[in-house]
Amino acid sequence: MNLYEKTAYDAAMALEKKEVTSVELVESVLGRISEVEKNVKGFIHLIERETILEEAREIDRLRAKGQRSSILAGVPMALKDNMCTMGIPTTCASRILEDYRPPYNAHVTEKLQQAGTVLIGKANMDEFAMGSSTENSAFYPTHNPWDTNRVPGGSSGGSAALVAADEVFFSLGSDTGGSVRQPASLCGVVGLKPTYGLVSRYGLIAFASSLDQIGPLTKDVRDCAMVLEIIAGNDSRDSTSVPREKESYSSYLGRDIKGFKVAMPKEYFQEGIEEAVRESVMNAVVLCIKLGVEVEEVSMPHTSYALPCYYLVGTAEASSNLARYDGVQYGFRAPDQDNLIELYLKTRSQGFGSEVKRRIMLGTYALSSGYYDAYYLNSLKARTLIRQDFENVFQNYDLIITPTSPSPAFVRGERLDDPLTMYLSDIYTTTANLAGVPAISIPCGLADGLPVGLQIIGRPFDEGRMLQFCFALEKMLGFKGLKPKISADGVLKDVS
Amino acid sequence: MNVSKKEVEHVAALARLALSEEEKILYTDQFNVILEYIHRLNELNLENIDPMTHVQQLRNVLRKDIAKGSEKELVVRILEESPGKEKEKGFFSVPPVIEGFEMEE
Amino acid sequence: MSPEYEVVIGLEVHVELLTESKIFCSCPNRFGEAPNTNVCPVCLGLPGSLPVFNESVLELAVRASLALNCTVSSYSKFDRKNYFYPDLPKAYQVSQYDFPLAKEGFLDLLKDGRSIRKVRIERLHLEEDAGKLIHDQKESISYVDYNRCGVPLVEIVTAPDLRSPGEAHLFLDWLKKILLYTGVSDCKMEEGSLRCDANISLRPSGTETLGRKVEIKNMNSFRAVQKGLEYEVIRQKQILRAGGRVAMETRRWDEEKGVTAEMRGKEEAHDYRYFPEPDLPPLMLDENFLSRMKGELPELPEKRYLRFMESYGLSPYQAEIITSSKNLADFFEDTLLHYPHSQKVSNWLTGELFGLLKTSVKEIDDIPLTPLHLGELLKILDEGTLSSTLAKEVLEESFLSGKLPREIVQEKGLLQISGEKELLLIVEDVINNYPAAVKDYSDGNKKAVGFLVGQAMKQTRGQANPQVITELFKKRLGK
Ligand SMILES: [Zn+2]
């Protein structure tokens, strides 16, 4: 087995036992990257080889002296390119930030640095996290390692594909309406969107502030728990970060899940779901029951209003968050402008891609005078109802089980001209963002050789028990160990 | 409720986006498809529902009033990256702002 | 006959708060620094930065609300006001829209010792200040300085209750006093820490519907506010008299030309797309907090003004001057603890002491002279051992050195000579030296005694008690 194939936990254990060094782990993933990255295109920016190796050497030196900052010290990883890294390009996959180097680190960047993990590069994404396929990157689309003709999902498609292709041991993504969970599902990895407020958003370049959360993309559930432990926790620089005691998520793993009460909302198995996805998820439900879990069908009547609600709330906030990209202070400024209005119009029109423009305009429209009540205000009211659905279910059930995405990875280009169909990719995932509750996607099977993910949604701050549940289920599902066929000498369906 | 090309132009102006003729037509069409989907919200009776302005129960998140010295290096770095002129004088700069001039929205 | 038109004025006042740091970040809240030095990722609105609300801003704003008799909302929230301008780095201003911090207050407009009008305060809300633009016409470029970005502001909006430009000026005087008393702001219009826009309309006297209003901006002093409004009253009257309609617009006060002129671009064209600021949780203030804040309020200037007239018998004029600042009023009352005659204290305070403050360009709280000093001086005066001319000298010395008056008097041997024996010698001496004046007096010119007293005073360097010595001359020369 190649080093790069290990989970983050196994890599960490090997480091702990001094079987490998961080330098060897780095060499291993850099080798892997040089083999497969041309077919995956998961990175926007790779850090200089020598810089990475120097960092790894330093961590090895410290470890030799008995100093290691965390269990994951020395493990290579990647960050989605909307998380600020000081002096390292942070572009949001947008022309408008093409050369932007932030003068400060995001909270998560700091946390991972303090933990001694090794940043390999910045992961590709849909521009400003707007999209479900990573085709909206201003630079190039990322390919799904399971089938390079297909999309990895989005918007954290780069983060998911890099983990699936063993180019890094784990990565971080951001999830506004499913942007961690949906690509995790399509790439066959584990992706968690924590409770709103668990992970600081300081230094995460905002898409929709009331929905955005940063979460780990990992090879398995244990890795997810370990990474979450590092990035979760109160940060006084984010007013929405919740002051809570730090939790040891790994300590939940391995505990019995017998007696858990799980709700299966029927609305998540109706609109537009592909049969293979339903089968895969139902198969997992059967396994749950075998594990002594009580599963019952429930109704969450406002589910189908989540997506329209999400597209109003999300675009309205985005229209405001993205107004600052005007060519005045940083980033791209269009050449040839004679006055201020021209500076604004040219910079923003040339700097933003079409999906970003579409959403900025939709959000502007929803907030504009005469439409505010009909669109924005109503979406806030609908949001109240959607959260009530969750509160009702959580009075009687510990967890909710649903599919993550209605279909496995789709072919690149297929939905590009049809925004609405693209938006429907998020139909099962936006609810958790609107309600602010945690949700995780874990792979539960293959459909025609493509991974299928199931989603577990929990009560606010109940990540521990969600991970406990997923850890037990993961063992039974038998997906673990399945790898995409992509490799240097392997058969590739597309090498474009 | 249908969106006209004129409304798309208005919204683009509000958002400081210049659209080509083709874009205007494309976005108008797409807006109508998306909004039609969004209109399913109208099925809900939202009359006595409180809008959710904040997703959390957090209140009164306050910081102590303590001033930190400014980060000179940081400012230098930001100015260096800025696209305008006259950075050495410590200024960001923009093309002339015509007093009181506002674009048609 | 009542005037033809009634003037209706409302004010919007922006006040910068006296905090250490900015509203949402830890940058210093300071005026007059080199461009772009008081900035950080938060106030520059860099991608990924987030605001955290300053607790002093809340306290000062609540203090201002209570001082203006407002109802402080138990629930209020922040909203984003969206518009593009280079001085606004996020392209939105964090402000408050439908749930402001405070509502429905009033300010009692006092003049000549009585209330002439209760001006309603519609709302008081929190917001962040924007940066500054410097236009360079020649180079055809505009420079941006973000130092002021994120300086905490409250916006105070009055109802259209003011009825003349003079009342607008008076309102601002009182508002400034209140904000200074409560330590909310330093209210320096020249540094922009207090800014005022005005709405003005005219309506035929006796009618109730509001006329078409004009907003005036760019008035850089209270006097400018009054002058701008006065100009506008005349301008609008002329339009109305000619049967015209006043255009609803924003006009700019041109201090140099002394006129208002139309600003291009209509305020009405703006669509600010307010929506709740998702990065800041709402504020919920409970009774405990509010009653604590109420308890911490000092006595407010209007109240003090009325009390000083009532309790100390001061004239409205004196009371106004003495209560014009909290420190001065405190000084006055503290002096009364040492010397209880309010009229005399008031006279010396507003007379001599003011004179000294003025020539030295100092404030009452940055001189070494304290209420104890003034009280002691007035006591010595009452004892009749010090002439008032010398008392003024002692005051000045005390003002400069901080020495106690008794000390100065003793050191310089300034005590008045009242002893008859001692003074008689001087009287004799003067009589011998000025026989002409003595003759004059004896011939019936009684005024000549003044000359002789003057000479005696001269000889004693002013220390002779003038009353005693006059009597002695009269006795000696025979009435
Ligand atoms: Zn700052």
PDB file of C-alpha atoms in Angstrom, chain C residues 132-358:
ATOM      1  CA  LYS C 132     -12.800  60.170   3.389  1.00  0.00           C
ATOM      2  CA  LEU C 133     -12.336  61.056  -0.261  1.00  0.00           C
ATOM      3  CA  ILE C 134      -9.984  63.731  -1.406  1.00  0.00           C
ATOM      4  CA  HIS C 135     -10.611  64.975  -4.908  1.00  0.00           C
ATOM      5  CA  ASP C 136      -7.756  66.194  -7.012  1.00  0.00           C
ATOM      6  CA  GLN C 137      -9.348  68.068  -9.889  1.00  0.00           C
ATOM      7  CA  LYS C 138      -6.078  68.770 -11.648  1.00  0.00           C
ATOM      8  CA  GLU C 139      -4.757  65.239 -11.628  1.00  0.00           C
ATOM      9  CA  SER C 140      -8.232  63.914 -12.272  1.00  0.00           C
ATOM     10  CA  ILE C 141      -7.962  61.362  -9.511  1.00  0.00           C
ATOM     11  CA  SER C 142      -9.606  60.829  -6.116  1.00  0.00           C
ATOM     12  CA  TYR C 143      -7.688  59.606  -3.075  1.00  0.00           C
ATOM     13  CA  VAL C 144      -9.178  57.448  -0.371  1.00  0.00           C
ATOM     14  CA  ASP C 145      -8.288  57.516   3.313  1.00  0.00           C
ATOM     15  CA  TYR C 146      -9.988  54.786   5.356  1.00  0.00           C
ATOM     16  CA  ASN C 147      -8.937  55.975   8.825  1.00  0.00           C
ATOM     17  CA  ARG C 148     -12.454  57.149   9.649  1.00  0.00           C
ATOM     18  CA  CYS C 149     -14.021  53.879   8.459  1.00  0.00           C
ATOM     19  CA  GLY C 150     -15.683  52.147  11.350  1.00  0.00           C
ATOM     20  CA  VAL C 151     -15.636  55.079  13.725  1.00  0.00           C
ATOM     21  CA  PRO C 152     -18.781  54.604  15.810  1.00  0.00           C
ATOM     22  CA  LEU C 153     -21.690  56.929  15.084  1.00  0.00           C
ATOM     23  CA  VAL C 154     -25.162  57.524  16.337  1.00  0.00           C
ATOM     24  CA  GLU C 155     -27.655  59.132  14.029  1.00  0.00           C
ATOM     25  CA  ILE C 156     -30.265  61.248  15.795  1.00  0.00           C
ATOM     26  CA  VAL C 157     -33.351  62.138  13.797  1.00  0.00           C
ATOM     27  CA  THR C 158     -35.794  64.762  15.023  1.00  0.00           C
ATOM     28  CA  ALA C 159     -39.432  65.095  14.087  1.00  0.00           C
ATOM     29  CA  PRO C 160     -40.197  68.169  11.933  1.00  0.00           C
ATOM     30  CA  ASP C 161     -40.835  70.172  15.080  1.00  0.00           C
ATOM     31  CA  LEU C 162     -38.511  73.130  14.733  1.00  0.00           C
ATOM     32  CA  ARG C 163     -40.135  76.355  13.588  1.00  0.00           C
ATOM     33  CA  SER C 164     -37.259  78.640  12.695  1.00  0.00           C
ATOM     34  CA  PRO C 165     -33.568  78.550  11.748  1.00  0.00           C
ATOM     35  CA  GLY C 166     -32.834  80.089  15.136  1.00  0.00           C
ATOM     36  CA  GLU C 167     -34.576  77.198  16.853  1.00  0.00           C
ATOM     37  CA  ALA C 168     -32.466  74.784  14.835  1.00  0.00           C
ATOM     38  CA  HIS C 169     -29.363  76.520  16.134  1.00  0.00           C
ATOM     39  CA  LEU C 170     -30.697  76.454  19.679  1.00  0.00           C
ATOM     40  CA  PHE C 171     -31.526  72.763  19.355  1.00  0.00           C
ATOM     41  CA  LEU C 172     -27.965  72.013  18.315  1.00  0.00           C
ATOM     42  CA  ASP C 173     -26.616  74.063  21.223  1.00  0.00           C
ATOM     43  CA  TRP C 174     -28.635  72.025  23.683  1.00  0.00           C
ATOM     44  CA  LEU C 175     -27.913  68.741  21.958  1.00  0.00           C
ATOM     45  CA  LYS C 176     -24.214  69.464  22.084  1.00  0.00           C
ATOM     46  CA  LYS C 177     -24.429  70.349  25.771  1.00  0.00           C
ATOM     47  CA  ILE C 178     -26.257  67.112  26.527  1.00  0.00           C
ATOM     48  CA  LEU C 179     -23.754  65.014  24.601  1.00  0.00           C
ATOM     49  CA  LEU C 180     -20.821  66.763  26.242  1.00  0.00           C
ATOM     50  CA  TYR C 181     -22.350  66.394  29.725  1.00  0.00           C
ATOM     51  CA  THR C 182     -22.851  62.693  29.197  1.00  0.00           C
ATOM     52  CA  GLY C 183     -19.418  62.189  27.667  1.00  0.00           C
ATOM     53  CA  VAL C 184     -20.981  60.652  24.562  1.00  0.00           C
ATOM     54  CA  SER C 185     -19.069  62.764  22.058  1.00  0.00           C
ATOM     55  CA  ASP C 186     -16.692  65.688  21.879  1.00  0.00           C
ATOM     56  CA  CYS C 187     -19.060  67.265  19.325  1.00  0.00           C
ATOM     57  CA  LYS C 188     -16.321  68.984  17.346  1.00  0.00           C
ATOM     58  CA  MET C 189     -18.004  70.057  14.157  1.00  0.00           C
ATOM     59  CA  GLU C 190     -14.698  71.202  12.687  1.00  0.00           C
ATOM     60  CA  GLU C 191     -13.337  67.650  13.068  1.00  0.00           C
ATOM     61  CA  GLY C 192     -16.571  66.170  11.819  1.00  0.00           C
ATOM     62  CA  SER C 193     -17.464  64.489  15.090  1.00  0.00           C
ATOM     63  CA  LEU C 194     -20.842  66.218  14.896  1.00  0.00           C
ATOM     64  CA  ARG C 195     -22.505  66.624  11.506  1.00  0.00           C
ATOM     65  CA  CYS C 196     -25.925  67.941  10.719  1.00  0.00           C
ATOM     66  CA  ASP C 197     -28.256  67.774   7.725  1.00  0.00           C
ATOM     67  CA  ALA C 198     -31.535  69.639   7.757  1.00  0.00           C
ATOM     68  CA  ASN C 199     -34.935  69.162   6.134  1.00  0.00           C
ATOM     69  CA  ILE C 200     -36.952  72.280   5.620  1.00  0.00           C
ATOM     70  CA  SER C 201     -40.345  73.074   4.153  1.00  0.00           C
ATOM     71  CA  LEU C 202     -42.791  75.965   4.319  1.00  0.00           C
ATOM     72  CA  ARG C 203     -46.548  75.838   4.632  1.00  0.00           C
ATOM     73  CA  PRO C 204     -49.213  78.543   4.785  1.00  0.00           C
ATOM     74  CA  SER C 205     -49.695  79.535   8.407  1.00  0.00           C
ATOM     75  CA  GLY C 206     -52.565  77.750  10.041  1.00  0.00           C
ATOM     76  CA  THR C 207     -52.348  74.667   7.834  1.00  0.00           C
ATOM     77  CA  GLU C 208     -51.157  71.262   9.013  1.00  0.00           C
ATOM     78  CA  THR C 209     -50.037  69.368   5.930  1.00  0.00           C
ATOM     79  CA  LEU C 210     -46.315  69.307   5.401  1.00  0.00           C
ATOM     80  CA  GLY C 211     -44.956  71.245   2.446  1.00  0.00           C
ATOM     81  CA  ARG C 212     -42.492  69.879  -0.078  1.00  0.00           C
ATOM     82  CA  LYS C 213     -39.238  69.466   1.752  1.00  0.00           C
ATOM     83  CA  VAL C 214     -35.701  70.233   0.759  1.00  0.00           C
ATOM     84  CA  GLU C 215     -32.701  68.585   2.354  1.00  0.00           C
ATOM     85  CA  ILE C 216     -29.663  70.747   3.003  1.00  0.00           C
ATOM     86  CA  LYS C 217     -26.200  69.298   3.415  1.00  0.00           C
ATOM     87  CA  ASN C 218     -22.644  70.492   3.924  1.00  0.00           C
ATOM     88  CA  MET C 219     -23.202  72.874   6.804  1.00  0.00           C
ATOM     89  CA  ASN C 220     -20.020  72.907   8.818  1.00  0.00           C
ATOM     90  CA  SER C 221     -20.981  74.899  11.902  1.00  0.00           C
ATOM     91  CA  PHE C 222     -24.090  75.639  13.931  1.00  0.00           C
ATOM     92  CA  ARG C 223     -24.012  79.110  12.456  1.00  0.00           C
ATOM     93  CA  ALA C 224     -23.909  77.625   8.983  1.00  0.00           C
ATOM     94  CA  VAL C 225     -26.952  75.515   9.796  1.00  0.00           C
ATOM     95  CA  GLN C 226     -28.844  78.632  10.795  1.00  0.00           C
ATOM     96  CA  LYS C 227     -27.641  80.630   7.805  1.00  0.00           C
ATOM     97  CA  GLY C 228     -28.354  77.828   5.352  1.00  0.00           C
ATOM     98  CA  LEU C 229     -31.856  77.491   6.697  1.00  0.00           C
ATOM     99  CA  GLU C 230     -32.417  81.249   6.678  1.00  0.00           C
ATOM    100  CA  TYR C 231     -31.375  81.377   3.058  1.00  0.00           C
ATOM    101  CA  GLU C 232     -33.693  78.509   2.275  1.00  0.00           C
ATOM    102  CA  VAL C 233     -36.651  80.179   4.028  1.00  0.00           C
ATOM    103  CA  ILE C 234     -36.252  83.225   1.795  1.00  0.00           C
ATOM    104  CA  ARG C 235     -35.735  81.152  -1.334  1.00  0.00           C
ATOM    105  CA  GLN C 236     -38.759  78.962  -0.734  1.00  0.00           C
ATOM    106  CA  LYS C 237     -40.935  81.944   0.210  1.00  0.00           C
ATOM    107  CA  GLN C 238     -40.104  83.623  -3.061  1.00  0.00           C
ATOM    108  CA  ILE C 239     -41.004  80.507  -5.009  1.00  0.00           C
ATOM    109  CA  LEU C 240     -44.279  80.079  -3.146  1.00  0.00           C
ATOM    110  CA  ARG C 241     -45.237  83.729  -3.407  1.00  0.00           C
ATOM    111  CA  ALA C 242     -44.718  83.579  -7.131  1.00  0.00           C
ATOM    112  CA  GLY C 243     -47.119  80.637  -7.188  1.00  0.00           C
ATOM    113  CA  GLY C 244     -44.387  78.076  -7.842  1.00  0.00           C
ATOM    114  CA  ARG C 245     -43.694  74.664  -6.417  1.00  0.00           C
ATOM    115  CA  VAL C 246     -40.614  73.930  -4.352  1.00  0.00           C
ATOM    116  CA  ALA C 247     -38.664  71.071  -5.901  1.00  0.00           C
ATOM    117  CA  MET C 248     -38.035  68.109  -3.562  1.00  0.00           C
ATOM    118  CA  GLU C 249     -34.286  67.891  -3.724  1.00  0.00           C
ATOM    119  CA  THR C 250     -31.025  67.871  -1.877  1.00  0.00           C
ATOM    120  CA  ARG C 251     -29.189  71.187  -1.775  1.00  0.00           C
ATOM    121  CA  ARG C 252     -25.697  71.974  -0.740  1.00  0.00           C
ATOM    122  CA  TRP C 253     -24.835  74.958   1.449  1.00  0.00           C
ATOM    123  CA  ASP C 254     -22.097  77.054  -0.107  1.00  0.00           C
ATOM    124  CA  GLU C 255     -20.463  78.850   2.800  1.00  0.00           C
ATOM    125  CA  GLU C 256     -18.452  81.210   0.614  1.00  0.00           C
ATOM    126  CA  LYS C 257     -21.314  82.373  -1.552  1.00  0.00           C
ATOM    127  CA  GLY C 258     -23.821  82.180   1.256  1.00  0.00           C
ATOM    128  CA  VAL C 259     -26.352  80.267  -0.858  1.00  0.00           C
ATOM    129  CA  THR C 260     -27.724  76.758  -1.213  1.00  0.00           C
ATOM    130  CA  ALA C 261     -27.395  75.073  -4.575  1.00  0.00           C
ATOM    131  CA  GLU C 262     -28.980  71.969  -6.012  1.00  0.00           C
ATOM    132  CA  MET C 263     -26.885  68.796  -5.785  1.00  0.00           C
ATOM    133  CA  ARG C 264     -26.977  66.697  -8.893  1.00  0.00           C
ATOM    134  CA  GLY C 265     -28.457  63.260  -8.491  1.00  0.00           C
ATOM    135  CA  LYS C 266     -31.503  62.550  -6.443  1.00  0.00           C
ATOM    136  CA  GLU C 267     -31.427  60.917  -3.054  1.00  0.00           C
ATOM    137  CA  GLU C 268     -34.738  59.352  -4.007  1.00  0.00           C
ATOM    138  CA  ALA C 269     -33.026  57.398  -6.758  1.00  0.00           C
ATOM    139  CA  HIS C 270     -31.161  55.318  -4.161  1.00  0.00           C
ATOM    140  CA  ASP C 271     -32.365  51.862  -3.361  1.00  0.00           C
ATOM    141  CA  TYR C 272     -30.346  50.869  -0.314  1.00  0.00           C
ATOM    142  CA  ARG C 273     -31.681  47.317  -0.121  1.00  0.00           C
ATOM    143  CA  TYR C 274     -31.511  47.168   3.674  1.00  0.00           C
ATOM    144  CA  PHE C 275     -31.475  43.680   5.144  1.00  0.00           C
ATOM    145  CA  PRO C 276     -30.507  42.189   8.536  1.00  0.00           C
ATOM    146  CA  GLU C 277     -26.728  42.019   9.050  1.00  0.00           C
ATOM    147  CA  PRO C 278     -26.077  38.268   9.344  1.00  0.00           C
ATOM    148  CA  ASP C 279     -22.608  38.729  10.840  1.00  0.00           C
ATOM    149  CA  LEU C 280     -23.919  40.426  14.001  1.00  0.00           C
ATOM    150  CA  PRO C 281     -26.341  38.872  16.482  1.00  0.00           C
ATOM    151  CA  PRO C 282     -29.125  41.193  17.664  1.00  0.00           C
ATOM    152  CA  LEU C 283     -29.075  43.271  20.840  1.00  0.00           C
ATOM    153  CA  MET C 284     -31.488  42.499  23.644  1.00  0.00           C
ATOM    154  CA  LEU C 285     -31.311  44.923  26.546  1.00  0.00           C
ATOM    155  CA  ASP C 286     -32.979  44.142  29.832  1.00  0.00           C
ATOM    156  CA  GLU C 287     -34.307  46.380  32.577  1.00  0.00           C
ATOM    157  CA  ASN C 288     -31.303  45.731  34.817  1.00  0.00           C
ATOM    158  CA  PHE C 289     -28.924  47.072  32.249  1.00  0.00           C
ATOM    159  CA  LEU C 290     -31.086  50.067  31.455  1.00  0.00           C
ATOM    160  CA  SER C 291     -31.638  51.038  35.082  1.00  0.00           C
ATOM    161  CA  ARG C 292     -27.913  50.766  35.713  1.00  0.00           C
ATOM    162  CA  MET C 293     -27.320  53.060  32.748  1.00  0.00           C
ATOM    163  CA  LYS C 294     -29.974  55.458  34.012  1.00  0.00           C
ATOM    164  CA  GLY C 295     -28.324  55.508  37.416  1.00  0.00           C
ATOM    165  CA  GLU C 296     -25.006  56.450  35.873  1.00  0.00           C
ATOM    166  CA  LEU C 297     -26.385  59.490  34.047  1.00  0.00           C
ATOM    167  CA  PRO C 298     -25.218  62.840  35.396  1.00  0.00           C
ATOM    168  CA  GLU C 299     -27.697  65.674  35.993  1.00  0.00           C
ATOM    169  CA  LEU C 300     -28.471  66.939  32.506  1.00  0.00           C
ATOM    170  CA  PRO C 301     -27.889  70.529  31.397  1.00  0.00           C
ATOM    171  CA  GLU C 302     -31.550  71.548  31.029  1.00  0.00           C
ATOM    172  CA  LYS C 303     -32.309  70.424  34.541  1.00  0.00           C
ATOM    173  CA  ARG C 304     -29.252  72.060  35.951  1.00  0.00           C
ATOM    174  CA  TYR C 305     -29.969  75.285  34.122  1.00  0.00           C
ATOM    175  CA  LEU C 306     -33.437  75.533  35.648  1.00  0.00           C
ATOM    176  CA  ARG C 307     -32.225  74.461  39.077  1.00  0.00           C
ATOM    177  CA  PHE C 308     -29.439  77.063  39.103  1.00  0.00           C
ATOM    178  CA  MET C 309     -31.971  79.810  38.462  1.00  0.00           C
ATOM    179  CA  GLU C 310     -34.335  78.475  41.051  1.00  0.00           C
ATOM    180  CA  SER C 311     -31.975  77.470  43.849  1.00  0.00           C
ATOM    181  CA  TYR C 312     -29.256  80.047  43.420  1.00  0.00           C
ATOM    182  CA  GLY C 313     -31.258  82.939  42.094  1.00  0.00           C
ATOM    183  CA  LEU C 314     -29.120  83.244  38.983  1.00  0.00           C
ATOM    184  CA  SER C 315     -30.401  85.133  35.971  1.00  0.00           C
ATOM    185  CA  PRO C 316     -31.171  83.029  32.884  1.00  0.00           C
ATOM    186  CA  TYR C 317     -28.080  84.535  31.306  1.00  0.00           C
ATOM    187  CA  GLN C 318     -25.815  83.596  34.208  1.00  0.00           C
ATOM    188  CA  ALA C 319     -27.347  80.144  34.510  1.00  0.00           C
ATOM    189  CA  GLU C 320     -26.852  79.539  30.808  1.00  0.00           C
ATOM    190  CA  ILE C 321     -23.216  80.491  30.894  1.00  0.00           C
ATOM    191  CA  ILE C 322     -22.432  78.553  34.034  1.00  0.00           C
ATOM    192  CA  THR C 323     -24.216  75.396  32.878  1.00  0.00           C
ATOM    193  CA  SER C 324     -22.749  75.597  29.392  1.00  0.00           C
ATOM    194  CA  SER C 325     -20.327  72.888  30.424  1.00  0.00           C
ATOM    195  CA  LYS C 326     -20.533  70.269  33.097  1.00  0.00           C
ATOM    196  CA  ASN C 327     -17.114  71.125  34.494  1.00  0.00           C
ATOM    197  CA  LEU C 328     -17.988  74.777  34.848  1.00  0.00           C
ATOM    198  CA  ALA C 329     -21.265  74.026  36.568  1.00  0.00           C
ATOM    199  CA  ASP C 330     -19.470  71.568  38.847  1.00  0.00           C
ATOM    200  CA  PHE C 331     -16.873  74.236  39.620  1.00  0.00           C
ATOM    201  CA  PHE C 332     -19.621  76.668  40.509  1.00  0.00           C
ATOM    202  CA  GLU C 333     -21.369  74.290  42.862  1.00  0.00           C
ATOM    203  CA  ASP C 334     -18.125  73.136  44.436  1.00  0.00           C
ATOM    204  CA  THR C 335     -17.145  76.739  45.124  1.00  0.00           C
ATOM    205  CA  LEU C 336     -20.446  77.209  46.912  1.00  0.00           C
ATOM    206  CA  LEU C 337     -19.391  74.494  49.343  1.00  0.00           C
ATOM    207  CA  HIS C 338     -16.564  76.786  50.467  1.00  0.00           C
ATOM    208  CA  TYR C 339     -18.352  80.068  50.060  1.00  0.00           C
ATOM    209  CA  PRO C 340     -22.131  79.994  49.982  1.00  0.00           C
ATOM    210  CA  HIS C 341     -23.016  83.308  48.280  1.00  0.00           C
ATOM    211  CA  SER C 342     -24.087  82.241  44.818  1.00  0.00           C
ATOM    212  CA  GLN C 343     -24.377  85.702  43.300  1.00  0.00           C
ATOM    213  CA  LYS C 344     -20.861  86.655  44.244  1.00  0.00           C
ATOM    214  CA  VAL C 345     -19.444  83.342  43.083  1.00  0.00           C
ATOM    215  CA  SER C 346     -21.300  83.711  39.832  1.00  0.00           C
ATOM    216  CA  ASN C 347     -19.964  87.237  39.331  1.00  0.00           C
ATOM    217  CA  TRP C 348     -16.382  86.270  39.974  1.00  0.00           C
ATOM    218  CA  LEU C 349     -16.673  83.095  37.936  1.00  0.00           C
ATOM    219  CA  THR C 350     -18.230  84.671  34.868  1.00  0.00           C
ATOM    220  CA  GLY C 351     -16.253  87.908  35.266  1.00  0.00           C
ATOM    221  CA  GLU C 352     -12.672  87.651  36.389  1.00  0.00           C
ATOM    222  CA  LEU C 353     -12.140  83.921  36.024  1.00  0.00           C
ATOM    223  CA  PHE C 354     -13.666  83.780  32.553  1.00  0.00           C
ATOM    224  CA  GLY C 355     -11.403  86.643  31.560  1.00  0.00           C
ATOM    225  CA  LEU C 356      -8.357  84.737  32.718  1.00  0.00           C
ATOM    226  CA  LEU C 357      -9.498  81.552  30.984  1.00  0.00           C
ATOM    227  CA  LYS C 358     -10.068  83.440  27.791  1.00  0.00           C
TER     228      LYS C 358
END
